[in-house]
Structure formats: structure tokens, C-alpha cells
Short mmCIF file of C-alpha atoms in Angstrom, two decimals:
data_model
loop_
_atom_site.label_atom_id
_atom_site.label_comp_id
_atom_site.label_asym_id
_atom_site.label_seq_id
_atom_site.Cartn_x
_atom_site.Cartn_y
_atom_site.Cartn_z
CA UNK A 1 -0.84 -14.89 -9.56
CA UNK A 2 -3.63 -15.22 -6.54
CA UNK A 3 -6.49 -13.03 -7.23
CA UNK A 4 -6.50 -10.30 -4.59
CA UNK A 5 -6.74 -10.71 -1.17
CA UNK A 6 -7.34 -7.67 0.88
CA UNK A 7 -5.59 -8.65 3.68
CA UNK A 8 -2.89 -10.04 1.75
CA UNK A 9 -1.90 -6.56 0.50
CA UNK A 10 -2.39 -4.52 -2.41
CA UNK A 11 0.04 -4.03 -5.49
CA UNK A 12 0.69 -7.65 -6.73
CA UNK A 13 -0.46 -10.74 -6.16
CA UNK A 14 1.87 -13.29 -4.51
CA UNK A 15 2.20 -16.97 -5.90
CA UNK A 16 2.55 -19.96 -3.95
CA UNK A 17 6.11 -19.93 -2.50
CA UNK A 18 8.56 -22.72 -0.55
CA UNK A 19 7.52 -22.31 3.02
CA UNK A 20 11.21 -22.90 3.57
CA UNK A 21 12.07 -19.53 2.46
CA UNK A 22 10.13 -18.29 5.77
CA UNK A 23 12.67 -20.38 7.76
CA UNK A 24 15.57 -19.38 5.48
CA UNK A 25 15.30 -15.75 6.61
CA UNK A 26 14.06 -16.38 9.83
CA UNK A 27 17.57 -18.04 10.25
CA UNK A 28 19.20 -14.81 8.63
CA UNK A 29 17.56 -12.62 11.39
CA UNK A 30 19.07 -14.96 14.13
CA UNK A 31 22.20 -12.62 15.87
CA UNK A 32 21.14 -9.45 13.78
CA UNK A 33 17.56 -8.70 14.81
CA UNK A 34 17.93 -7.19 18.42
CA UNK A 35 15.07 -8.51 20.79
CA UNK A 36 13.97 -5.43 21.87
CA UNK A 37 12.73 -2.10 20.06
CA UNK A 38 15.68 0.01 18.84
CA UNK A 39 16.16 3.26 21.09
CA UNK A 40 13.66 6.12 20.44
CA UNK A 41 13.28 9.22 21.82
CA UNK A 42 10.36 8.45 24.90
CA UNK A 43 7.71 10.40 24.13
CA UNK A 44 5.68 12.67 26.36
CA UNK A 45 2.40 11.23 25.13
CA UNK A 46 3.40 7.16 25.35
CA UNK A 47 0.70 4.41 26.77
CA UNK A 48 0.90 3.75 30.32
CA UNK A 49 4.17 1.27 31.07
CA UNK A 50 1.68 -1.52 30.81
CA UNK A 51 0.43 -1.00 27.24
CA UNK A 52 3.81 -0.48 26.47
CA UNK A 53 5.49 -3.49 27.41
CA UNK A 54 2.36 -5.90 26.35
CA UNK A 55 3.14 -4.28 22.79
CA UNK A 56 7.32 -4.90 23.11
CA UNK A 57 6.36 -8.41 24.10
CA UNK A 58 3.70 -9.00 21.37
CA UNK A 59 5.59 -7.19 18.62
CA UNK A 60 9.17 -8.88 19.63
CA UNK A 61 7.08 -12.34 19.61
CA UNK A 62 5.69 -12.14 16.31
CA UNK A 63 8.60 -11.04 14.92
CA UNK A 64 10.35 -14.09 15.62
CA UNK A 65 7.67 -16.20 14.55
CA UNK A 66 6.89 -15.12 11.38
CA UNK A 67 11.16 -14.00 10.80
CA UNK A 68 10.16 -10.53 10.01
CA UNK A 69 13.47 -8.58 9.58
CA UNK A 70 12.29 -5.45 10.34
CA UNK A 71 9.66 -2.79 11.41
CA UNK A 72 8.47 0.36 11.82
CA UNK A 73 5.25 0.92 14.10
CA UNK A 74 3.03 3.83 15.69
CA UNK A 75 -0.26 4.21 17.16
CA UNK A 76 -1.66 7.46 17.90
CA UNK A 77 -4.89 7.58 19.95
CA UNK A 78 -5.67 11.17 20.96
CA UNK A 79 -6.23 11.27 24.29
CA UNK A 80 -5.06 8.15 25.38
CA UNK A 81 -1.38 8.05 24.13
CA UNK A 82 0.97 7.13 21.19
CA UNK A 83 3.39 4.19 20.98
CA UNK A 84 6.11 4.76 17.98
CA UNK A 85 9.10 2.34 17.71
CA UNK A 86 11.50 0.97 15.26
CA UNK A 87 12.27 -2.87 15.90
CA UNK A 88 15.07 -5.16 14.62
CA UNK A 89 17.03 -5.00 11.20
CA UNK A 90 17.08 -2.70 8.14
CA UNK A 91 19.75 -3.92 6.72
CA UNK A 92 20.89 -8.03 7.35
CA UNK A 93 24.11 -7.92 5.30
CA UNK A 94 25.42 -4.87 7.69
CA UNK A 95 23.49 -5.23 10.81
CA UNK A 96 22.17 -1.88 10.72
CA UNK A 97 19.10 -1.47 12.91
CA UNK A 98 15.61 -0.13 11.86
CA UNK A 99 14.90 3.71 12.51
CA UNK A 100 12.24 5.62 12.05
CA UNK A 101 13.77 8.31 9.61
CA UNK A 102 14.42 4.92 6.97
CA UNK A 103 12.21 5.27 3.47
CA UNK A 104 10.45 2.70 2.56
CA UNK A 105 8.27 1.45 -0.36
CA UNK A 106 4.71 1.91 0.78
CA UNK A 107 3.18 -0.30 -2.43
CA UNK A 108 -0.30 0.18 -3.26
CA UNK A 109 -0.87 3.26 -0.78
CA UNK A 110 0.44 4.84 -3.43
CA UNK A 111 -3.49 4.52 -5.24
CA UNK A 112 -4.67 7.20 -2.39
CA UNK A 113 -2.12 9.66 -3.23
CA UNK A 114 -3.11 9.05 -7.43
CA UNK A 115 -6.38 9.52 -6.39
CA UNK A 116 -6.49 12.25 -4.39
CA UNK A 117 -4.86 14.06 -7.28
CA UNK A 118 -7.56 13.07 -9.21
CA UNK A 119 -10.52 14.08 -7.16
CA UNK A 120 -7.97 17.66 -6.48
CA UNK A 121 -8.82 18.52 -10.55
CA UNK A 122 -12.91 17.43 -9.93
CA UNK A 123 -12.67 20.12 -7.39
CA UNK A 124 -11.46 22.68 -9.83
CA UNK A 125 -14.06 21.51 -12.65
CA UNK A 126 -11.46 20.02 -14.72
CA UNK A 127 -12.30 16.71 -14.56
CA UNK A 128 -16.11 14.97 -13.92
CA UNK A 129 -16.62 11.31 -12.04
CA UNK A 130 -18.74 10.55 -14.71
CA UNK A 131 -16.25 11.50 -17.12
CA UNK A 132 -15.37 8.87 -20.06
CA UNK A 133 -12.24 7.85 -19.41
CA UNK A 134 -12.16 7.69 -23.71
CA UNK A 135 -12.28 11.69 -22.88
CA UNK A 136 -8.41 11.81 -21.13
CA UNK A 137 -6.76 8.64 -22.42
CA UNK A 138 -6.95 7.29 -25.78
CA UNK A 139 -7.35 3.62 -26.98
CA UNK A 140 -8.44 2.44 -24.02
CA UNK A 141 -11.39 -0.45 -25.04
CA UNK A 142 -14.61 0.14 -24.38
CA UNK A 143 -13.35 3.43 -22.85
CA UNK A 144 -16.31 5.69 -23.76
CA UNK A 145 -18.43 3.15 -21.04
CA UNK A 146 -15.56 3.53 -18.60
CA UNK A 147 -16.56 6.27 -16.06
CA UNK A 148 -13.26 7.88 -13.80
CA UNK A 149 -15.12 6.94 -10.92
CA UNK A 150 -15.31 3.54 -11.99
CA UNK A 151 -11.45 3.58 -12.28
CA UNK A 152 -11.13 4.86 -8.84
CA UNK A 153 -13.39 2.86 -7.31
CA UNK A 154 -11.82 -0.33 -9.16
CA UNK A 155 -15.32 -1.39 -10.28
CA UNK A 156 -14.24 -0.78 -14.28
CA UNK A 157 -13.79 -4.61 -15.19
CA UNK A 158 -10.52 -3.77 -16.71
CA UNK A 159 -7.72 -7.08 -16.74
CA UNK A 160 -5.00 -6.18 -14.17
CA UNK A 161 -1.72 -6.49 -16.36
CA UNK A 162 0.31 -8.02 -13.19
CA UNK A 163 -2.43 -11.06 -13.80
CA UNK A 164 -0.54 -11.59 -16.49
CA UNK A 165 1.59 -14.85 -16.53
CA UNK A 166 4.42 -14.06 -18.65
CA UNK A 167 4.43 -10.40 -17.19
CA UNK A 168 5.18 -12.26 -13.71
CA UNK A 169 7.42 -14.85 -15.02
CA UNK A 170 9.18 -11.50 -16.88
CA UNK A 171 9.27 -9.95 -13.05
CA UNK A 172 10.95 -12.83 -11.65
CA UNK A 173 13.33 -13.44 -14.08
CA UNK A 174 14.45 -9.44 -14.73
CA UNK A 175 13.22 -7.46 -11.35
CA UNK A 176 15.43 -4.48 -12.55
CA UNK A 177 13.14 -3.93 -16.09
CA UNK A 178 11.94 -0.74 -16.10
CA UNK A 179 8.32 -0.48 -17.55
CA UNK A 180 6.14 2.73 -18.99
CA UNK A 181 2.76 3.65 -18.27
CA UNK A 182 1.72 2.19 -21.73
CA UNK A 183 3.89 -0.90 -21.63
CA UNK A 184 1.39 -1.60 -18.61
CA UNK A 185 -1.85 -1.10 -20.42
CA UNK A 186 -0.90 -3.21 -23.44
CA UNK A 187 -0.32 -5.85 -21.34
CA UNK A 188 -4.04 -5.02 -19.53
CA UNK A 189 -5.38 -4.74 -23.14
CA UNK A 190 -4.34 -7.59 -24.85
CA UNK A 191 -6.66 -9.31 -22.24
CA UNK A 192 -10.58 -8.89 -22.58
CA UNK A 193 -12.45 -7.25 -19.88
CA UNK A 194 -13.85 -9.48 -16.95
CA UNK A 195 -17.08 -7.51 -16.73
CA UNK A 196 -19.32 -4.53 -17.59
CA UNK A 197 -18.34 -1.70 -16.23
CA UNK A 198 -19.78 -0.95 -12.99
CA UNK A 199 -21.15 -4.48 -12.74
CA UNK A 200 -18.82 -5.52 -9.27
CA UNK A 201 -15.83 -4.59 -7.82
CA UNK A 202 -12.27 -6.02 -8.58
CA UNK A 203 -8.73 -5.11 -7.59
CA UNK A 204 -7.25 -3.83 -10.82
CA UNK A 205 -3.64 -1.87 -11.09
CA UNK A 206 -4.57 -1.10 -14.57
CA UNK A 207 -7.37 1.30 -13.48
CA UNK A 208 -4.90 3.28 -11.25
CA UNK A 209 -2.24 3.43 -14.58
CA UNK A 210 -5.30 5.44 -16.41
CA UNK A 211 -6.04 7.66 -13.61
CA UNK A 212 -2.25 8.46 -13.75
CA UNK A 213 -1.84 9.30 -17.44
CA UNK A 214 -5.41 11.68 -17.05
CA UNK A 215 -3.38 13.79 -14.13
CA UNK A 216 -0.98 14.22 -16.35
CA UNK A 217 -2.73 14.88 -19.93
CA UNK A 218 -4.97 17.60 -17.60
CA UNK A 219 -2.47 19.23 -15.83
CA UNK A 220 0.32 18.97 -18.15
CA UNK A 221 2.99 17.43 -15.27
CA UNK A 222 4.68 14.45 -14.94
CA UNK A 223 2.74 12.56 -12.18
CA UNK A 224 5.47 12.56 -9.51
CA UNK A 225 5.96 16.64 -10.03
CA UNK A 226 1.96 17.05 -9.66
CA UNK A 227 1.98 15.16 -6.44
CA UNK A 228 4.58 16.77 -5.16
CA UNK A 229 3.22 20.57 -5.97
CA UNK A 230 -0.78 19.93 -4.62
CA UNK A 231 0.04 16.91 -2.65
CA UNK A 232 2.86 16.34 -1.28
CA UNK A 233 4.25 20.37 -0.54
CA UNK A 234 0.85 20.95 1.46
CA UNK A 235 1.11 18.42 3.71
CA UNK A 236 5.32 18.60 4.14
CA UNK A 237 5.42 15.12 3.48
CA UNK A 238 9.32 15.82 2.86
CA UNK A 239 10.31 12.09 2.74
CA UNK A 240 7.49 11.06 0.54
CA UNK A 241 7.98 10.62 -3.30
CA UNK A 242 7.27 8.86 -6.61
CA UNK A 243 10.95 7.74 -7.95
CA UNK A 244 11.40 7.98 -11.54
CA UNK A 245 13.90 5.50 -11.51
CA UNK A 246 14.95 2.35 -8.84
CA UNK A 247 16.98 4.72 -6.55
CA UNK A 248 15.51 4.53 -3.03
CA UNK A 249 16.73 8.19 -1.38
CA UNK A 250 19.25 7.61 1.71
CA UNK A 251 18.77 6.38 4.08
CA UNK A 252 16.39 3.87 3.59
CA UNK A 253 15.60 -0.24 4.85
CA UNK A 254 16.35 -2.65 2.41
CA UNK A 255 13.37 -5.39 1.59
CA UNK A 256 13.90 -8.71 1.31
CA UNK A 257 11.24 -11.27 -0.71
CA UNK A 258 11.17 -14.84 -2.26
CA UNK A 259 9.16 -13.80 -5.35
CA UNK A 260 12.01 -15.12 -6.86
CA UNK A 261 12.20 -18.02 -9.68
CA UNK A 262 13.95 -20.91 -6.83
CA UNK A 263 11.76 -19.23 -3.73
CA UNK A 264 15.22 -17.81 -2.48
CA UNK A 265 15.47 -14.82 -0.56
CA UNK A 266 17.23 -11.63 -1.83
CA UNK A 267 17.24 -7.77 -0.94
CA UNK A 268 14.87 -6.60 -3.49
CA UNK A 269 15.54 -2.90 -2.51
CA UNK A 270 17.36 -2.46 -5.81
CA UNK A 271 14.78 -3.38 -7.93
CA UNK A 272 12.52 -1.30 -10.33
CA UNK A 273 9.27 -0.11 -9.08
CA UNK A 274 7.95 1.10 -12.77
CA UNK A 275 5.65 -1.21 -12.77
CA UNK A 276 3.67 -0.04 -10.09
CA UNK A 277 4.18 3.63 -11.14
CA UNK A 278 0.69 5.02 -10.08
CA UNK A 279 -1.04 2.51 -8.45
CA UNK A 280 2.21 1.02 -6.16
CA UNK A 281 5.70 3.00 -6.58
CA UNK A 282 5.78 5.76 -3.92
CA UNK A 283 8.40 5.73 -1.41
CA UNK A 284 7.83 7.02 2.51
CA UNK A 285 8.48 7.57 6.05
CA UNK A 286 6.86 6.74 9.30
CA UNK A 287 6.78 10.30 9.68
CA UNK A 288 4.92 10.80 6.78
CA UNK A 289 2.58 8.24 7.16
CA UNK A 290 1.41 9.16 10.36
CA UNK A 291 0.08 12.72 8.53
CA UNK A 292 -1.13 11.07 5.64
CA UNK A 293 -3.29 8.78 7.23
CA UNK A 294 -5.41 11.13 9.20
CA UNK A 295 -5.55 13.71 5.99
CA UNK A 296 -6.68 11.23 3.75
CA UNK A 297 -9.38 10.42 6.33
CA UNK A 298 -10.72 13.57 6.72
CA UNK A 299 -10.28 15.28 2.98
CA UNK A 300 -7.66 17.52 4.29
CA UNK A 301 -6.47 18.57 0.52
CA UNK A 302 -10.52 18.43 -1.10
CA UNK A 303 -13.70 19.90 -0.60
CA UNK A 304 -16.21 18.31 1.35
CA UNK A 305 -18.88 17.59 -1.56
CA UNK A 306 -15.53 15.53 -3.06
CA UNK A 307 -14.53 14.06 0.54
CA UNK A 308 -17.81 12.53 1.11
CA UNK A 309 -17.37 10.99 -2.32
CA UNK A 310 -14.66 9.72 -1.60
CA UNK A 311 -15.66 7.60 1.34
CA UNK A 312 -18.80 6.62 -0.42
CA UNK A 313 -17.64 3.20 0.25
CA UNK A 314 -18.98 0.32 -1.79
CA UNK A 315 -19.14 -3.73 -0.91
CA UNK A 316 -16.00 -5.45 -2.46
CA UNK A 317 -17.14 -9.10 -1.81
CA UNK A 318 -15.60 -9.34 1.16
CA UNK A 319 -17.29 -9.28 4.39
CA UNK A 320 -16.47 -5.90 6.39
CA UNK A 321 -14.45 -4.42 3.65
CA UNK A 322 -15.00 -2.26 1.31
CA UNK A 323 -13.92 0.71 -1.53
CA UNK A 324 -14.84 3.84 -2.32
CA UNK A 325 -12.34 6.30 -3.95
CA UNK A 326 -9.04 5.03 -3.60
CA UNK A 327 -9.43 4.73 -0.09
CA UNK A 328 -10.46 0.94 1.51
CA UNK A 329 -12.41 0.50 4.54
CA UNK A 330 -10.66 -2.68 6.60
CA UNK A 331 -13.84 -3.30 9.42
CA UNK A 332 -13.76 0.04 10.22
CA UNK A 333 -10.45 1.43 9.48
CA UNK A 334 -10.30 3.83 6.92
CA UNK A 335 -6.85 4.11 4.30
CA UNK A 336 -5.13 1.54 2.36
CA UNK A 337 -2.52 -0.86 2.91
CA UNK A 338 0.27 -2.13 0.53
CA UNK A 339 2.18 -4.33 -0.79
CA UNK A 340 5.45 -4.75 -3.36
CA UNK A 341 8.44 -7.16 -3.52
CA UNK A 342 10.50 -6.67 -0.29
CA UNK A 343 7.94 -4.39 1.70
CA UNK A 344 4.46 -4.43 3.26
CA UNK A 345 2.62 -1.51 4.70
CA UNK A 346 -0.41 -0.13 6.09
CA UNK A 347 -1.91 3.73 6.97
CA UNK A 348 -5.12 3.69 8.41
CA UNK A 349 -8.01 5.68 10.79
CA UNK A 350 -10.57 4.50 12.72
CA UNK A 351 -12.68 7.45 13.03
CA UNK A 352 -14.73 7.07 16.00
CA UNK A 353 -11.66 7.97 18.23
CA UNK A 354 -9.23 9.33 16.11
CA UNK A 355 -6.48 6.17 16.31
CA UNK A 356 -4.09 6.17 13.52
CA UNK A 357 -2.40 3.11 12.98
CA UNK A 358 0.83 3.06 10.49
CA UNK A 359 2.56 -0.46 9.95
CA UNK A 360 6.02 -0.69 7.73
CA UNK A 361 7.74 -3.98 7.79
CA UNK A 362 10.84 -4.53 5.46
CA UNK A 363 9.99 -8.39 4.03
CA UNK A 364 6.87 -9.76 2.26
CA UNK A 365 8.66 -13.02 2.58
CA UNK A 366 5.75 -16.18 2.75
CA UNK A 367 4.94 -16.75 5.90
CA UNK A 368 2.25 -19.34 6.22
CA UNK A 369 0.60 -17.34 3.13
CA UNK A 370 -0.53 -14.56 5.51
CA UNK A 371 0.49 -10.85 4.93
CA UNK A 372 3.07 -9.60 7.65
CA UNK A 373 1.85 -5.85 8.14
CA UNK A 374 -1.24 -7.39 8.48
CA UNK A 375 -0.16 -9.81 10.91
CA UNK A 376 1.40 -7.25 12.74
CA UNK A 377 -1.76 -4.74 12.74
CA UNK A 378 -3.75 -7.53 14.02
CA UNK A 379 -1.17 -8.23 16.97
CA UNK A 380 -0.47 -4.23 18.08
CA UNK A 381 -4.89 -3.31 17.55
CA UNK A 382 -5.82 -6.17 19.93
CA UNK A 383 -3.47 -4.81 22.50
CA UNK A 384 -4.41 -0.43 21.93
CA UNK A 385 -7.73 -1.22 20.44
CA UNK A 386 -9.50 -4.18 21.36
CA UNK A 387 -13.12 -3.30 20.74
CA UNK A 388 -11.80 -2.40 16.91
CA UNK A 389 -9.15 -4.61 16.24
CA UNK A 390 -7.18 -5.32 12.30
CA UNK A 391 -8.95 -8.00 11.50
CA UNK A 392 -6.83 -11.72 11.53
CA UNK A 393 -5.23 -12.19 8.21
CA UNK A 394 -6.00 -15.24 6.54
CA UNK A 395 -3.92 -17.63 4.52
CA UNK A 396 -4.22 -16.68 0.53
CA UNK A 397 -5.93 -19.52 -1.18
CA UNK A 398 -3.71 -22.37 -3.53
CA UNK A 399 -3.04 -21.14 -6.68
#
């Protein structure tokens, strides 16, 4: 697949795809997606009219443009106002429209939540940065060179198993396979690393996979039940979860994709997530995303020694962005964004004024090979914050 493009997404890597598949559910949209944001509850705190109906116009535009299906969307600015709204279709077989109480899969957000647990046990002296990983996970090569803040920081030169071709070609062909935690590192493994540890950064899944299996051997839970004890219960993020299985809890908005083997489009809601597991699997809410966002920011759930190590950030390669501990900073915004078969999302601060921006659209269907949430950040920031805007997604390279 592509190597990874920040403002592609995070989670997988897309490969080149019929551009007609844009146009194919583009079509499907036509006489289900409604041209105006569903009904919400007005808030108290909403933009002025204006702001409000520059962003129904922009958001309704794109939308049609780039055949989005659906989308969830909120800005919070303290101070200034909040704009939350649920536009067009969860569901194109039924008609059903988008709300904002619908689960989604959040992809590759999913690495702050892993990480957090993580830097949770440094807090408690359980677990160093400059731990080995060789000291939590076994048979992992070259693992006694291998810091955990390497892994966090994706800077460990470890193959990322989803680069593998016949893994892909295995995804398209059997999207319901369900994969464990050490299915996905022998398929890293069999690979040789790409660098030195430490040497550079690159986006690797297989990293997060570690970090997963060292919650686990040091607190003696199953990942999901320790994120949803020190993670999850503090913050009441009640519709936020990692599934052990393919179930998506009810009510949810199905995803549609082409990372099919023909470049069709399908509802990939149904399919199984295990291959993300730590790094891309966690299902959420608007809701939640709008109190995740601003906790991850500001180390709601660490110490500050830890917090500030955490947004350590370090150059990626990529002008304007860069990584620290799980946590990305996109020209200025701080959180993560994500990507899997059927959904894109983003979560994401800017500091200076507070603005929380959460993005959840219900297709990662090519479109001009340019990420949709990211597209759709870049439309709804130029509007609320113009002096800070999501930077313009550009098309991935060929493969």
C-alpha cells in the first residue's frame, strides 16, 4: 500500500483505486442524502447566524462534491461559540439519516487511547520510556535496542505488517478474518527492520500492537477492560470502546469503502477490525470525541512530568507536522486523526484558544486520492478559524 500520508489518515494505507467508485457512490447518495444538516437541538452557545449558514453551505457543498454519505461535525471555541450537526446519510440501503448519538469507527485515534494507557503505568513506576521493549514482550528482534518511547513515538524502525502485500490482498479478499495481536507481529517480523532505532520517524501499526500486549502483560487485563477501568470510566466516555469482535454497538452509521478487489463500493460496517486492535479498532461518539480531544490535550488522566512528554513533539518529515507520544501535531492542532475501511475521523485542539475540532464521516471512498475528514476539516477551519486553518489535503502519491 502507499506509505503514510498524514493527511491521508492513519490506520492503513489506501491503494490506488477506480476514480469511478467516487462517482458510483456519489450517485448512491443522490435522493438519500438530505441537503441540509439533519435537525439538532439549537444550542445556546451556536456561532452567530452568519458563521452558521457559511458552514451549512460549505459543508452541504463538499459533500456533494466529493459524494460523502455522511457526517458528523462540531467545533467548540470557548468564548466564541460551538457549531455541532449531523449531515446526510448513515445508512444508504434504509435512508436513515446521520445523528449524533451513531458509533462510529474512529481508526487510528485509537493509538492515543493505547498510549495514554501506557504513559498511565510510567506514572505509577511500572513501566520506564527507556524501557526495552525485550523487557514486556518477548521475541520481538532487536527488541533489547527498542526503547517504549520509541514505540510510541513511531521512531522504532519496525516493518508495519499492513505494508504487507499478501496481508492486503488477504484484507480484500476476506474483510471478515479476524486476526490476533501475534498474527500481526509475525507478519511485521518476517520483514527486516527499515532502520535503527531512533534513527527517523515512520508510521508503523506494529509499534502500537507491542505497546498493547505490554498494557496487558503489566497490568494483567485484556486491553479493552484496562481502557475502560483508567481510561475510559474517568472520563464517562460511555459510547467509547475497543470491540472484541466485528459487532458495532446500536445504533451506529454504517461505512462504505472501495478497498475492495473490483474498486466496488460496499458497507464495510460488518467487517473485522482485529487487525487494527491497538493501534486502529476503537469505536466512538461525537459525544465522546468532543471530551477526548481536549483531555488528551491537556494530560487530563497523567501527571504533568508525563504530559509534557507526551507533547514533546518530534519532526516526522513532513513540513508542520509532527509526533510525540501518540499524539500528532497537524500545523498546530494537537490529537490524531484516523482512518479504517468505511470511516475517517479526526479529534483535535488548537491550544492557543481552546477550539476543538471533531470530524466523523462514514466513507473513505477515493475521492481524487485526498482524505475526506480531512477535506472536510480544511473546509469547516477556514470558515471558524481562519488564521489556523486544517491544512489542504493533498492527493496520495501513485503507487
Amino acid at each position: 500500500m502507499a506509505r503514510f500520508r498524514p493527511l491521508r489518515g492513519h490506520g492503513y494505507r489506501r491503494a490506488s483505486l477506480p476514480a469511478a467508485a467516487a462517482l458510483l457512490i456519489a450517485a448512491l447518495c443522490t435522493g438519500t442524502a438530505p441537503p441540509e444538516a439533519a435537525a439538532v437541538p439549537v444550542r445556546q452557545d451556536t456561532f452567530d447566524a452568519a458563521t452558521v449558514e457559511k458552514l451549512d453551505t460549505a459543508i452541504t457543498k463538499v459533500m456533494k462534491e466529493t459524494g460523502i454519505p455522511g457526517l458528523n461535525i462540531g467545533v467548540w471555541i470557548p468564548g466564541r461559540g460551538a457549531y455541532e450537526k449531523s449531515f446526510g446519510t448513515a445508512d444508504m440501503k434504509s435512508g436513515a439519516p446521520m445523528t449524533a448519538d451513531l458509533h462510529t469507527r474512529i481508526g487510528s485515534i485509537s493509538k492515543t487511547f493505547t498510549v495514554t494507557g501506557v504513559l498511565q503505568l510510567v506514572d505509577q513506576g511500572k513501566v520506564g520510556l527507556d524501557d526495552p521493549i525485550s523487557r514486556y514482550v518477548t521475541d520481538v528482534p532487536g527488541g533489547e535496542h527498542i526503547t517504549v518511547r520509541q514505540l510510541a513515538q513511531l521512531r522504532s524502525g519496525l516493518f508495519d505488517y499492513i505494508d504487507d502485500k499478501q496481508w492486503l490482498a488477504d484484507l480484500r479478499a476476506d474483510p471478515e478474518r479476524a486476526y490476533t495481536p501475534r498474527q500481526l507481529l509475525d507478519i511485521a517480523f518476517a520483514h527486516p527492520p527499515t532502520f535503527a532505532p531512533g534513527a527517523k520517524w515512520q508510521y508503523s501499526n506494529t509499534n502500537l500492537v507491542l505497546l498493547g500486549l505490554l498494557i496487558e502483560k503489566v497490568s494483567g487485563q485484556h486491553l479493552g477492560a484496562y481502557l475502560q477501568e483508567h481510561v475510559l470510566a474517568p472520563l464517562k466516555l460511555t459510547g467509547t470502546s475497543l470491540p472484541s469482535d466485528a459487532t458495532l454497538p446500536a445504533p451506529y452509521a454504517h461505512g462504505y469503502t472501495d478497498l475492495t478487489p473490483d474498486g466496488t463500493v460496499t458497507d464495510a460496517s460488518g467487517w473485522n477490525p482485529s487487525w487494527g486492535w491497538a493501534t486502529g479498532s476503537m469505536i466512538s461518539t461525537i459525544k465522546d470525541m468532543h471530551t477526548w480531544a481536549p483531555a488528551l490535550r491537556d494530560g487530563r488522566l497523567l501527571t504533568e512530568k508525563t504530559q509534557t512528554e507526551r507533547l514533546n513533539t518530534l519532526p516526522t518529515g513532513v513540513p508542520r507536522i509532527s509526533y510525540g507520544l501518540g499524539i500528532l501535531d497537524t500545523y498546530g492542532w494537537l490529537g490524531h486523526n484516523g482512518d479504517l475501511p468505511g470511516y475517517g475521523s479526526i479529534a483535535v485542539q488548537y491550544p492557543t484558544d481552546k477550539a476543538t475540532l471533531v470530524v466523523l464521516v462514514n466513507s473513505d471512498v477515493n475521492y481524487r486520492r485526498k482524505n475526506l475528514a480531512s477535506i472536510v476539516a480544511n473546509t469547516v477551519t477556514l470558515i471558524v478559524t481562519p488564521d489556523h486553518p486544517w491544512p489542504t489535503p493533498t492527493p496520495a502519491p501513485p503507487e
